[in-house]
Amino acid sequence: MSDLDKTMQFNFDKELENPVRGIIRIVSEAMREKGYDPVNQLIGYIVSGDPTYITGYKNARSLIASVDRDELLEELVSFYIKQI
C-alpha cells in the first residue's frame, strides 16, 4: 500500500489556536505543584502587575510576563462567559 492510499489525520491543538489559554494552563499547573492557589495568585498579579505573585517554577513567571495583563483578563472573562 502506498502513502497515497492512506488517510492522513490532522489534529489541531487548541492551545496553538489560543496561546494565552495555554500559558494560563501551564502557569496554573506550576502554581498548584508548588502549593499555591492559582486563582488568588493570578488575581494578585492581574490587579497589581507584580510578577512575584507568580512562581518562577517551570518558567511560569516569564511565561505570564510575556502576555499583556489585559489579554489575560480578556481570556479569563471570555472563558467564564462562555461557561454560563
Coordinates of C-alpha atoms in Angstrom, one line a residue:
M1 CA 0.0 0.0 0.0
S2 CA 1.5 3.3 -1.0
D3 CA 1.3 6.5 1.1
L4 CA -1.2 7.9 -1.3
D5 CA -3.7 5.2 -0.3
K6 CA -3.5 6.2 3.4
T7 CA -5.7 8.8 5.0
M8 CA -3.8 11.4 7.0
Q9 CA -5.3 12.9 10.1
F10 CA -4.8 16.5 11.3
N11 CA -5.1 17.3 14.9
F12 CA -5.2 21.0 15.7
D13 CA -4.1 21.7 19.3
K14 CA -6.5 24.2 20.9
E15 CA -3.6 25.8 22.8
L16 CA -1.9 26.6 19.5
E17 CA -5.1 28.4 18.5
N18 CA -5.1 30.4 21.7
P19 CA -1.6 30.7 23.2
V20 CA -2.9 32.8 26.1
R21 CA -5.1 29.9 27.3
G22 CA -2.1 27.6 27.1
I23 CA 0.1 30.0 29.1
I24 CA -2.6 30.3 31.8
R25 CA -2.9 26.5 31.9
I26 CA 0.9 26.0 32.3
V27 CA 1.2 28.7 34.9
S28 CA -1.7 27.4 36.9
E29 CA -0.3 23.9 36.9
A30 CA 3.1 25.2 38.1
M31 CA 1.5 27.1 40.9
R32 CA -0.6 24.1 42.0
E33 CA 2.6 21.9 42.0
K34 CA 4.3 24.5 44.3
G35 CA 1.2 24.6 46.6
Y36 CA -0.2 27.9 45.6
D37 CA -3.8 28.7 44.8
P38 CA -3.7 29.8 41.1
V39 CA -6.9 31.9 41.4
N40 CA -5.6 34.0 44.2
Q41 CA -2.1 34.4 42.7
L42 CA -3.4 35.3 39.2
I43 CA -5.8 37.9 40.7
G44 CA -2.9 39.4 42.7
Y45 CA -0.8 39.6 39.5
I46 CA -3.5 41.0 37.3
V47 CA -4.6 43.6 39.8
S48 CA -1.1 44.7 40.9
G49 CA 1.1 43.9 37.9
D50 CA 3.7 42.5 40.4
P51 CA 5.2 39.3 38.8
T52 CA 6.3 38.0 42.2
Y53 CA 2.7 36.7 42.7
I54 CA 3.7 34.1 40.1
T55 CA 6.2 31.3 40.9
G56 CA 9.3 31.1 38.9
Y57 CA 8.9 27.3 38.9
K58 CA 8.8 25.8 35.4
N59 CA 9.5 29.3 33.9
A60 CA 5.9 30.3 34.9
R61 CA 6.8 33.9 35.8
S62 CA 8.5 34.6 32.4
L63 CA 5.6 33.0 30.6
I64 CA 2.9 35.1 32.3
A65 CA 5.0 38.2 31.8
S66 CA 5.1 37.5 28.0
V67 CA 1.3 38.2 27.9
D68 CA -0.2 41.6 28.4
R69 CA -2.4 41.7 31.6
D70 CA -5.3 42.9 29.5
E71 CA -5.1 39.8 27.3
L72 CA -5.1 37.6 30.4
L73 CA -8.1 39.3 31.8
E74 CA -9.9 39.1 28.4
E75 CA -9.2 35.4 28.1
L76 CA -10.4 34.7 31.7
V77 CA -13.6 36.7 31.3
S78 CA -14.3 35.3 27.8
F79 CA -13.9 31.7 29.1
Y80 CA -16.1 32.4 32.1
I81 CA -18.9 34.0 30.0
K82 CA -18.9 31.0 27.6
Q83 CA -19.5 28.7 30.5
I84 CA -22.6 30.4 31.7

